[in-house]
Coordinates of C-alpha atoms and ligand atoms in Angstrom, one line a residue:
M1 CA -37.0 -46.2 -13.9
K2 CA -38.0 -47.9 -17.1
L3 CA -37.9 -44.6 -18.9
V4 CA -34.4 -44.0 -17.7
V5 CA -33.2 -47.4 -19.0
F6 CA -34.9 -46.8 -22.3
L7 CA -33.2 -43.4 -22.6
L8 CA -29.8 -44.9 -21.7
L9 CA -30.1 -47.7 -24.3
H10 CA -31.2 -45.2 -26.9
M11 CA -28.3 -42.9 -26.1
F12 CA -25.7 -45.6 -26.2
G13 CA -26.3 -46.3 -29.9
S14 CA -25.6 -42.7 -30.8
A15 CA -22.4 -40.7 -31.0
H16 CA -23.6 -38.8 -28.0
G17 CA -23.9 -42.0 -26.0
R18 CA -20.6 -43.3 -27.2
C19 CA -18.6 -40.2 -26.1
F20 CA -20.3 -39.9 -22.8
C21 CA -21.3 -43.5 -22.0
Q22 CA -19.1 -43.8 -18.9
V23 CA -19.0 -40.2 -18.1
T24 CA -21.8 -40.1 -15.6
G25 CA -22.4 -41.1 -12.1
D26 CA -19.8 -41.5 -9.4
L27 CA -16.1 -40.6 -10.0
D28 CA -13.4 -42.9 -8.8
D29 CA -11.3 -41.9 -5.8
C30 CA -13.9 -39.3 -4.9
A31 CA -17.3 -39.3 -3.3
C32 CA -19.0 -37.2 -5.9
D33 CA -20.7 -37.5 -9.2
V34 CA -20.4 -36.0 -12.6
E35 CA -23.9 -34.4 -12.7
T36 CA -23.4 -32.5 -9.4
L37 CA -20.1 -31.3 -10.6
D38 CA -21.4 -30.1 -13.9
R39 CA -24.0 -28.0 -12.3
F40 CA -21.6 -26.6 -9.7
N41 CA -19.1 -25.6 -12.4
N42 CA -21.3 -24.4 -15.2
D43 CA -23.8 -22.4 -13.1
Q44 CA -21.7 -21.1 -10.3
L45 CA -18.0 -21.3 -10.5
F46 CA -17.3 -20.8 -14.2
P47 CA -18.9 -17.3 -14.7
K48 CA -17.2 -15.9 -11.6
L49 CA -13.8 -17.3 -12.6
Q50 CA -14.1 -15.9 -16.1
T51 CA -14.6 -12.4 -14.7
L52 CA -11.6 -12.7 -12.3
L53 CA -9.3 -14.0 -15.1
E54 CA -10.0 -10.9 -17.2
S55 CA -8.6 -8.7 -14.5
D56 CA -5.1 -7.2 -15.1
Y57 CA -3.5 -9.2 -12.3
F58 CA -4.4 -12.5 -13.9
R59 CA -4.1 -11.7 -17.6
F60 CA -0.4 -11.0 -17.6
Y61 CA 1.8 -14.1 -17.3
K62 CA 5.5 -14.0 -17.2
V63 CA 7.1 -16.8 -19.1
N64 CA 10.3 -17.7 -20.9
L65 CA 9.4 -19.1 -24.3
N66 CA 13.0 -19.2 -25.6
K67 CA 14.6 -22.0 -23.6
P68 CA 16.2 -24.7 -25.6
C69 CA 14.8 -28.2 -25.5
P70 CA 17.0 -30.1 -23.0
F71 CA 16.1 -33.6 -24.2
W72 CA 16.4 -33.9 -27.9
T73 CA 17.3 -31.7 -30.9
A74 CA 14.1 -29.9 -31.5
N75 CA 14.1 -29.7 -35.3
S76 CA 13.1 -26.3 -36.2
H77 CA 11.1 -27.2 -39.2
C78 CA 10.7 -25.0 -42.2
G79 CA 13.9 -23.2 -41.2
L80 CA 11.8 -21.2 -38.7
Q81 CA 11.9 -21.8 -35.1
D82 CA 8.3 -21.4 -34.4
C83 CA 7.0 -23.5 -37.2
A84 CA 5.8 -26.7 -35.8
V85 CA 4.9 -29.1 -38.4
K86 CA 7.2 -32.0 -39.1
P87 CA 7.1 -32.8 -42.8
C88 CA 9.0 -29.7 -43.9
S89 CA 12.8 -30.1 -43.7
P90 CA 14.8 -26.8 -43.6
N91 CA 16.2 -27.1 -47.2
E92 CA 12.7 -27.5 -48.6
V93 CA 11.3 -24.3 -47.2
P94 CA 13.8 -21.6 -46.4
E95 CA 13.2 -18.1 -45.0
G96 CA 11.1 -17.0 -47.9
L97 CA 8.2 -18.9 -46.4
R98 CA 6.8 -15.8 -45.0
S99 CA 5.9 -14.4 -48.4
S100 CA 3.2 -16.6 -49.8
S101 CA 4.5 -16.0 -53.4
S102 CA 7.4 -18.3 -52.6
H103 CA 5.1 -21.3 -52.6
N104 CA 5.3 -21.5 -56.4
K105 CA 8.9 -22.6 -56.2
Y106 CA 8.1 -25.9 -54.7
S107 CA 6.6 -29.1 -55.8
A108 CA 2.9 -29.7 -55.2
E109 CA 3.7 -31.8 -52.2
A110 CA 6.1 -29.5 -50.6
N111 CA 3.7 -26.7 -51.4
E112 CA 1.0 -28.5 -49.5
Q113 CA 3.3 -29.1 -46.5
S114 CA 4.6 -25.5 -46.4
K115 CA 1.0 -24.3 -46.4
E116 CA 0.4 -26.5 -43.4
C117 CA 3.6 -25.2 -41.8
E118 CA 2.7 -21.6 -42.5
Q119 CA -0.7 -22.1 -40.9
A120 CA 0.8 -23.7 -37.9
K121 CA 3.4 -21.0 -37.6
H122 CA 0.9 -18.3 -38.0
L123 CA -1.8 -19.7 -35.7
G124 CA 0.8 -20.9 -33.2
A125 CA 2.6 -17.6 -32.9
V126 CA 2.4 -15.7 -29.6
D127 CA 1.3 -12.1 -29.6
V128 CA 3.7 -10.4 -27.1
S129 CA 2.5 -6.9 -27.7
L130 CA 1.8 -4.8 -24.6
S131 CA 1.1 -1.1 -24.4
D132 CA 3.8 1.2 -23.0
E133 CA 1.6 1.9 -20.1
T134 CA 1.1 -1.8 -19.3
R135 CA 4.9 -2.3 -19.5
K136 CA 5.6 0.4 -17.0
A137 CA 2.9 -0.8 -14.7
L138 CA 4.3 -4.4 -14.8
L139 CA 7.7 -3.0 -13.8
N140 CA 6.0 -1.5 -10.7
W141 CA 4.3 -4.8 -9.9
S142 CA 7.5 -6.8 -10.0
K143 CA 9.2 -4.3 -7.7
H144 CA 6.4 -4.8 -5.3
D145 CA 6.7 -8.6 -5.5
D146 CA 10.4 -8.5 -4.9
E147 CA 9.9 -6.4 -1.8
A148 CA 7.5 -9.1 -0.5
E149 CA 10.6 -11.3 -0.1
R150 CA 9.8 -14.4 -1.9
F151 CA 12.1 -17.1 -0.7
C152 CA 11.5 -19.5 -3.6
V153 CA 11.6 -17.4 -6.7
V154 CA 11.3 -19.6 -9.8
D155 CA 14.5 -18.9 -11.6
D156 CA 12.7 -18.6 -14.9
E157 CA 11.1 -15.4 -13.8
Q158 CA 14.4 -13.8 -13.3
S159 CA 15.8 -14.7 -16.7
P160 CA 16.2 -11.8 -19.1
D161 CA 14.5 -13.9 -21.7
S162 CA 11.3 -14.1 -19.7
Q163 CA 8.6 -11.8 -20.9
Y164 CA 5.1 -10.9 -20.0
V165 CA 2.3 -12.3 -22.2
D166 CA -1.2 -11.1 -22.3
L167 CA -3.2 -14.3 -22.0
L168 CA -6.4 -12.7 -23.3
L169 CA -4.7 -11.9 -26.6
N170 CA -3.5 -15.4 -26.9
P171 CA -6.4 -17.8 -26.4
E172 CA -5.8 -21.5 -26.3
R173 CA -7.3 -22.9 -29.5
Y174 CA -6.5 -24.9 -32.6
T175 CA -3.1 -24.1 -34.1
G176 CA -2.5 -26.8 -36.6
Y177 CA 0.3 -28.2 -34.4
K178 CA 0.1 -31.9 -34.8
G179 CA 1.9 -34.8 -36.3
P180 CA 4.9 -36.7 -35.1
E181 CA 6.5 -33.9 -33.1
A182 CA 3.4 -33.2 -31.1
W183 CA 3.0 -36.9 -30.6
Q184 CA 6.6 -37.2 -29.3
I185 CA 5.9 -34.6 -26.6
W186 CA 3.0 -36.5 -25.1
N187 CA 4.7 -39.8 -25.6
S188 CA 7.7 -38.9 -23.6
I189 CA 5.5 -37.5 -20.9
Y190 CA 3.5 -40.7 -20.6
E191 CA 6.4 -43.1 -21.2
E192 CA 9.2 -41.5 -19.3
N193 CA 7.6 -39.4 -16.7
C194 CA 4.5 -41.2 -15.3
F195 CA 6.2 -43.8 -13.1
K196 CA 5.3 -46.4 -15.7
P197 CA 7.6 -49.3 -16.5
F198 CA 8.4 -49.7 -20.2
T199 CA 7.1 -53.2 -20.2
V200 CA 3.6 -52.1 -19.6
K201 CA 2.2 -50.7 -22.8
R202 CA -0.2 -47.9 -22.9
P203 CA -3.5 -48.7 -24.7
L204 CA -4.2 -47.1 -28.0
V205 CA -0.8 -45.6 -28.8
P206 CA -1.4 -43.7 -32.1
N207 CA -0.4 -45.5 -35.3
S208 CA -1.0 -48.9 -33.7
Y209 CA -4.8 -49.0 -33.7
Q210 CA -5.0 -52.5 -35.0
S211 CA -2.3 -54.0 -32.9
S212 CA -3.6 -52.6 -29.7
S213 CA -5.7 -55.5 -28.5
G214 CA -7.9 -55.6 -25.5
S215 CA -5.3 -57.5 -23.6
E216 CA -2.9 -54.5 -23.7
A217 CA -5.5 -52.3 -22.2
R218 CA -6.3 -54.9 -19.5
T219 CA -2.6 -55.2 -18.6
F220 CA -2.3 -51.4 -18.4
Y221 CA -5.3 -50.8 -16.2
S222 CA -4.4 -53.6 -13.9
W223 CA -0.9 -52.1 -13.5
L224 CA -2.5 -48.8 -12.8
E225 CA -4.9 -50.2 -10.2
G226 CA -1.8 -51.7 -8.4
Q227 CA -0.2 -48.3 -8.0
C228 CA -0.5 -46.2 -4.8
V229 CA -3.3 -43.7 -5.1
E230 CA -1.0 -40.7 -5.7
K231 CA 0.9 -42.3 -8.6
R232 CA -2.4 -43.4 -10.1
A233 CA -3.6 -39.9 -9.6
F234 CA -0.5 -38.6 -11.4
Y235 CA -1.2 -40.6 -14.5
R236 CA -4.8 -39.5 -14.5
L237 CA -4.0 -35.9 -14.0
I238 CA -1.7 -35.9 -17.1
S239 CA -4.4 -37.7 -19.1
G240 CA -6.9 -35.2 -17.9
L241 CA -4.7 -32.3 -19.0
H242 CA -4.3 -33.9 -22.4
A243 CA -8.1 -34.3 -22.6
S244 CA -8.7 -30.7 -21.6
I245 CA -6.3 -29.4 -24.3
N246 CA -8.1 -31.6 -26.9
V247 CA -11.5 -30.3 -25.8
H248 CA -10.2 -26.8 -26.3
L249 CA -8.8 -27.6 -29.8
S250 CA -12.1 -29.1 -30.8
A251 CA -14.2 -26.3 -29.4
R252 CA -12.0 -23.5 -30.9
Y253 CA -11.4 -25.2 -34.2
L254 CA -10.4 -23.1 -37.2
L255 CA -13.6 -23.7 -39.2
D256 CA -13.1 -21.1 -41.9
D257 CA -9.8 -19.5 -42.9
S258 CA -10.3 -17.1 -45.8
W259 CA -8.8 -13.8 -46.5
F260 CA -11.7 -11.8 -45.1
Q261 CA -12.5 -13.8 -42.0
K262 CA -11.3 -16.4 -39.6
K263 CA -14.0 -18.3 -37.9
W264 CA -13.4 -20.4 -34.8
G265 CA -15.9 -22.8 -33.4
H266 CA -17.0 -26.4 -32.4
N267 CA -15.9 -29.2 -34.6
V268 CA -18.0 -32.2 -33.5
S269 CA -16.1 -34.6 -35.8
E270 CA -12.8 -33.7 -34.3
F271 CA -14.3 -34.1 -30.8
R272 CA -15.6 -37.6 -31.7
Q273 CA -12.2 -38.6 -33.1
R274 CA -10.7 -38.0 -29.7
F275 CA -13.5 -39.1 -27.4
D276 CA -15.9 -41.4 -29.1
S277 CA -15.5 -44.8 -27.4
E278 CA -15.9 -46.6 -30.8
L279 CA -13.3 -44.6 -32.5
T280 CA -10.8 -44.8 -29.6
A281 CA -11.1 -48.4 -28.5
G282 CA -12.9 -47.4 -25.4
E283 CA -10.3 -44.8 -24.3
G284 CA -12.3 -41.6 -25.0
P285 CA -14.7 -41.7 -22.1
K286 CA -11.9 -42.7 -19.7
R287 CA -10.1 -39.6 -20.9
L288 CA -13.1 -37.5 -20.1
R289 CA -13.4 -39.0 -16.6
N290 CA -9.7 -38.1 -16.1
L291 CA -10.6 -34.5 -17.0
Y292 CA -13.2 -34.5 -14.2
F293 CA -10.6 -36.0 -11.9
L294 CA -8.2 -33.2 -12.7
Y295 CA -10.9 -30.7 -12.1
L296 CA -11.5 -32.1 -8.6
I297 CA -7.9 -32.1 -7.7
E298 CA -7.4 -28.5 -8.7
L299 CA -10.7 -27.5 -7.0
R300 CA -9.5 -29.1 -3.8
A301 CA -6.2 -27.3 -4.0
L302 CA -8.0 -24.0 -4.4
A303 CA -10.2 -24.8 -1.4
K304 CA -7.1 -25.7 0.7
S305 CA -5.3 -22.5 -0.3
L306 CA -7.9 -20.2 1.3
P307 CA -5.9 -19.4 4.5
F308 CA -3.0 -18.3 2.4
F309 CA -5.0 -15.8 0.4
Q310 CA -6.9 -14.7 3.4
Q311 CA -3.8 -13.3 5.1
R312 CA -4.3 -9.6 5.6
S313 CA -1.0 -8.8 4.1
F314 CA -1.7 -10.6 0.9
Q315 CA -2.6 -8.4 -2.1
L316 CA -3.2 -9.0 -5.7
F317 CA -1.0 -6.0 -6.4
T318 CA -1.3 -3.9 -9.4
G319 CA -1.0 -0.5 -7.7
R320 CA -4.6 0.5 -8.1
A321 CA -5.8 0.0 -4.5
E322 CA -9.5 -0.1 -5.3
D323 CA -9.2 -2.7 -8.1
D324 CA -6.8 -4.7 -6.0
Q325 CA -9.2 -4.9 -3.1
R326 CA -12.1 -5.8 -5.4
N327 CA -10.1 -8.5 -7.1
K328 CA -9.0 -10.0 -3.8
E329 CA -12.6 -10.1 -2.7
M330 CA -13.6 -11.8 -5.9
L331 CA -10.8 -14.3 -5.5
L332 CA -11.8 -15.1 -1.9
D333 CA -15.4 -15.5 -3.0
I334 CA -14.3 -18.1 -5.5
L335 CA -12.2 -19.9 -3.0
Q336 CA -15.1 -20.0 -0.5
L337 CA -17.2 -21.4 -3.2
A338 CA -14.6 -24.1 -3.9
R339 CA -14.6 -24.9 -0.2
S340 CA -18.4 -25.2 -0.2
F341 CA -18.4 -27.9 -2.8
P342 CA -19.7 -30.7 -0.7
L343 CA -18.2 -33.8 -2.3
H344 CA -14.5 -33.6 -1.9
F345 CA -12.1 -36.5 -1.6
D346 CA -11.9 -38.7 1.3
E347 CA -9.5 -36.8 3.5
T348 CA -7.5 -39.8 4.4
S349 CA -7.1 -41.3 1.0
L350 CA -4.9 -38.8 -0.9
F351 CA -1.7 -37.0 0.1
A352 CA -2.1 -38.1 3.6
G353 CA 0.0 -41.2 4.1
D354 CA 2.5 -41.4 7.0
E355 CA 4.8 -38.5 7.1
K356 CA 8.0 -40.1 5.8
E357 CA 6.2 -41.8 3.0
A358 CA 4.4 -38.6 2.1
A359 CA 7.7 -36.7 1.9
K360 CA 9.2 -39.2 -0.4
L361 CA 6.1 -39.2 -2.6
K362 CA 6.0 -35.4 -2.6
E363 CA 9.6 -35.4 -3.9
D364 CA 8.9 -37.9 -6.6
V365 CA 6.0 -36.0 -7.8
R366 CA 7.8 -32.7 -7.7
L367 CA 10.7 -34.0 -9.7
A368 CA 8.4 -35.6 -12.3
F369 CA 6.6 -32.3 -12.6
L370 CA 9.8 -30.3 -12.9
N371 CA 10.8 -32.6 -15.7
I372 CA 7.5 -32.3 -17.5
S373 CA 7.7 -28.6 -17.4
R374 CA 11.1 -28.9 -19.1
I375 CA 9.6 -31.1 -21.8
M376 CA 7.3 -28.2 -22.5
D377 CA 10.4 -26.3 -23.8
C378 CA 10.4 -28.9 -26.6
V379 CA 7.0 -27.9 -27.9
G380 CA 7.6 -26.5 -31.3
C381 CA 4.5 -24.3 -31.5
F382 CA 4.9 -21.2 -29.3
K383 CA 1.3 -20.8 -28.4
C384 CA 1.0 -24.5 -27.4
R385 CA 4.2 -24.0 -25.4
L386 CA 2.8 -21.0 -23.6
W387 CA -0.4 -22.9 -22.5
G388 CA 1.6 -26.1 -21.9
K389 CA 3.9 -24.3 -19.5
L390 CA 1.2 -22.4 -17.8
Q391 CA -1.0 -25.5 -17.3
T392 CA 1.8 -27.7 -16.0
Q393 CA 3.0 -24.9 -13.7
G394 CA -0.6 -24.4 -12.5
L395 CA -1.1 -28.1 -11.8
G396 CA 2.3 -28.2 -10.1
T397 CA 1.3 -25.4 -7.9
A398 CA -2.0 -27.2 -7.0
L399 CA 0.0 -30.2 -6.0
K400 CA 2.4 -28.1 -3.9
I401 CA -0.6 -26.7 -2.1
L402 CA -2.1 -30.2 -1.5
F403 CA 1.2 -31.5 -0.1
S404 CA 1.6 -28.4 2.1
E405 CA -1.8 -28.6 3.8
R406 CA -0.4 -28.4 7.3
Q407 CA 1.8 -25.4 6.7
I408 CA -1.1 -23.5 5.1
E409 CA -3.5 -24.3 7.9
S410 CA -1.0 -23.0 10.4
L411 CA -0.4 -19.7 8.6
P412 CA -3.0 -17.6 10.5
N413 CA -1.3 -18.5 13.8
Q414 CA 2.2 -17.4 12.8
S415 CA 3.6 -14.2 14.3
S416 CA 4.7 -11.6 11.8
E417 CA 8.4 -11.9 12.6
Q418 CA 8.5 -15.6 11.5
Q419 CA 9.5 -16.5 8.0
P420 CA 6.2 -17.6 6.5
S421 CA 6.1 -21.4 6.2
F422 CA 4.3 -21.3 2.9
Q423 CA 4.6 -18.9 0.0
L424 CA 3.3 -18.6 -3.6
S425 CA 4.9 -16.3 -6.2
R426 CA 2.8 -14.2 -8.5
Q427 CA 3.7 -16.5 -11.4
E428 CA 2.4 -19.5 -9.4
I429 CA -0.8 -17.7 -8.5
V430 CA -1.5 -16.6 -12.0
S431 CA -0.8 -20.0 -13.4
L432 CA -2.9 -21.8 -10.7
L433 CA -6.0 -19.8 -11.4
N434 CA -5.6 -19.7 -15.2
A435 CA -4.9 -23.4 -15.4
F436 CA -8.0 -24.1 -13.4
G437 CA -9.8 -21.6 -15.7
R438 CA -8.9 -23.9 -18.7
I439 CA -10.2 -27.0 -17.0
S440 CA -13.4 -25.2 -15.9
T441 CA -13.9 -24.0 -19.5
S442 CA -13.4 -27.6 -20.7
I443 CA -16.1 -28.9 -18.4
R444 CA -18.4 -26.1 -19.6
E445 CA -17.5 -27.0 -23.3
L446 CA -18.6 -30.6 -22.6
K447 CA -22.1 -29.3 -22.1
N448 CA -22.0 -27.7 -25.5
F449 CA -20.7 -30.9 -27.1
R450 CA -23.4 -32.9 -25.4
S451 CA -26.1 -30.8 -27.0
L452 CA -24.3 -30.7 -30.4
L453 CA -24.0 -34.5 -30.4
A454 CA -27.6 -34.9 -29.3
E455 CA -28.8 -32.7 -32.2
E456 CA -26.8 -34.8 -34.7
R457 CA -29.1 -37.8 -34.2
Ligands
NAG1 C1 4.7 3.2 -10.3 O1 4.7 3.5 -8.9 C2 4.9 4.8 -8.6 C3 5.0 4.9 -7.1 O2 4.5 3.8 -6.4 C4 3.7 5.7 -9.1 O3 3.9 7.0 -8.8 C5 3.7 5.5 -10.6 O4 2.5 6.2 -11.1 C6 3.6 4.0 -11.0 N1 3.6 3.9 -12.4 C7 2.7 3.3 -13.1 C8 2.8 3.3 -14.6 O5 1.7 2.7 -12.5
NAG2 C1 12.9 -36.3 -18.0 O1 12.3 -36.5 -19.3 C2 13.1 -37.0 -20.3 C3 12.3 -36.9 -21.6 O2 11.1 -37.6 -21.5 C4 13.6 -38.4 -19.9 O3 14.4 -38.8 -21.0 C5 14.3 -38.3 -18.6 O4 14.6 -39.6 -18.2 C6 13.4 -37.7 -17.5 N1 14.2 -37.5 -16.3 C7 13.8 -37.8 -15.1 C8 14.7 -37.5 -14.0 O5 12.7 -38.2 -14.9
NAG3 C1 -13.4 -30.9 -38.5 O1 -12.3 -31.7 -38.1 C2 -12.0 -32.7 -39.1 C3 -10.9 -33.6 -38.6 O2 -11.3 -34.3 -37.4 C4 -11.7 -32.1 -40.4 O3 -11.4 -33.1 -41.4 C5 -12.8 -31.2 -40.9 O4 -12.5 -30.5 -42.0 C6 -13.1 -30.2 -39.8 N1 -14.4 -29.4 -40.1 C7 -14.3 -28.1 -40.4 C8 -15.7 -27.5 -40.7 O5 -13.3 -27.5 -40.3
NAG4 C1 -4.7 -21.4 15.6 O1 -5.3 -20.7 16.7 C2 -6.6 -20.9 16.9 C3 -7.1 -20.0 18.0 O2 -6.1 -19.6 18.8 C4 -6.8 -22.4 17.3 O3 -8.2 -22.7 17.5 C5 -6.3 -23.2 16.1 O4 -6.4 -24.6 16.5 C6 -4.9 -22.9 15.8 N1 -4.5 -23.6 14.6 C7 -3.3 -24.3 14.5 C8 -3.1 -25.0 13.2 O5 -2.5 -24.3 15.3

């Protein structure tokens, strides 16, 4: 015991301790602890999930990246729609941006900015290339999906602007997308879509480090505590998603960008800027706890979805019967594993109020999510938009599952003539598993950062 206390004290002084100081022990709203969850994810679930996500069924995601931003005029900086960095106004940097020789025409400052723009544009671009063969196969798949009579097709999928993207070709990583525009996205999500009144200020809003006193944080957290568990959960899920994205950007940072190589890897200082409790006025470790919370929610949704995927008629259709069967077994294996995780939530505490209240709550949450997915159309960097849309859709699907527990449980008893009471589209399935794959990867990356920070001492 003494040794433990000594180790803890020793750790708290270091960056390692400061990033992870509160990220240990029991998790709120759940009867489980961080250490058990780490072992479960890193040793068991993560490797299986990685293999599944490399399969053809899960790597192709259909998405419309060309919807206009419905809420504000998304400035297309640098005169290029996919350039994401704010400081460049269109007249500064016209089309010629693509050729690097055009840099000479601008002042040193504009030059610096356009370089940043160009980096963000380049790194943020989405590779939409597919082989002819894949294209044909995907046509076959969607024919199959249509025949399965989805009754709630997401309209996006039908739009001629929607296209398939190979997720393996477009990893989520550092893109150089930052600054006021990226900030505006998160700000409108937290401020206008998280059930929070304007009078309650979020702690540590960027650019106000000094002014954000302890009292603001106290007001905020006491407001949060007063919310019903689902609305509190909503805020924490968004914060967890934000944390996960930042873990990815820090773990796949562009460390070296020269003409002969691009090197991506861990940037510990970037990680600390986002999660060190000293550098974030105590917010960092809370963000990481929210990441664990998000993991648990999505894990629970996977566990609850098992009866849906177990239906005999359900296929992960790609037309290659053997692969399809193997992938389905792999998926069921993962879902069984999720179900076996012993420390899920208290069944009565979440998504289980009286029926009328639950229906109202479900609708509130659904609308808020719908809105957040529309905000994603305002993300200037295409690759960030892709992963933003995928992850919000995945989380939305997880919530749909959690709110539909009864319908899913009754699936096996339905006769085949009945309209099924619960359905998931291919797009929802792909986003659900891939979104969870991101969170699972983030938890795995925390292990790497723990050891990198421990080495630093
Ligand atoms: C599409 O499906 C048809 C019939 O199911 C099959 O003959 C054809 O080979 C498939 N095409 C591809 C590219 O998989
Ligand atoms: C949707 O989000 C936008 C942008 O944050 C906000 O202005 C609007 O009030 C939100 N609408 C709803 C219905 O929540
Ligand atoms: C790591 O990130 C910081 C910003 O947090 C940046 O200043 C630094 O150059 C990055 N390190 C490398 C090796 O890219
Ligand atoms: C489904 O049927 C089984 C066996 O007939 C029964 O034990 C189970 O309670 C039923 N489930 C539901 C949700 O009706």
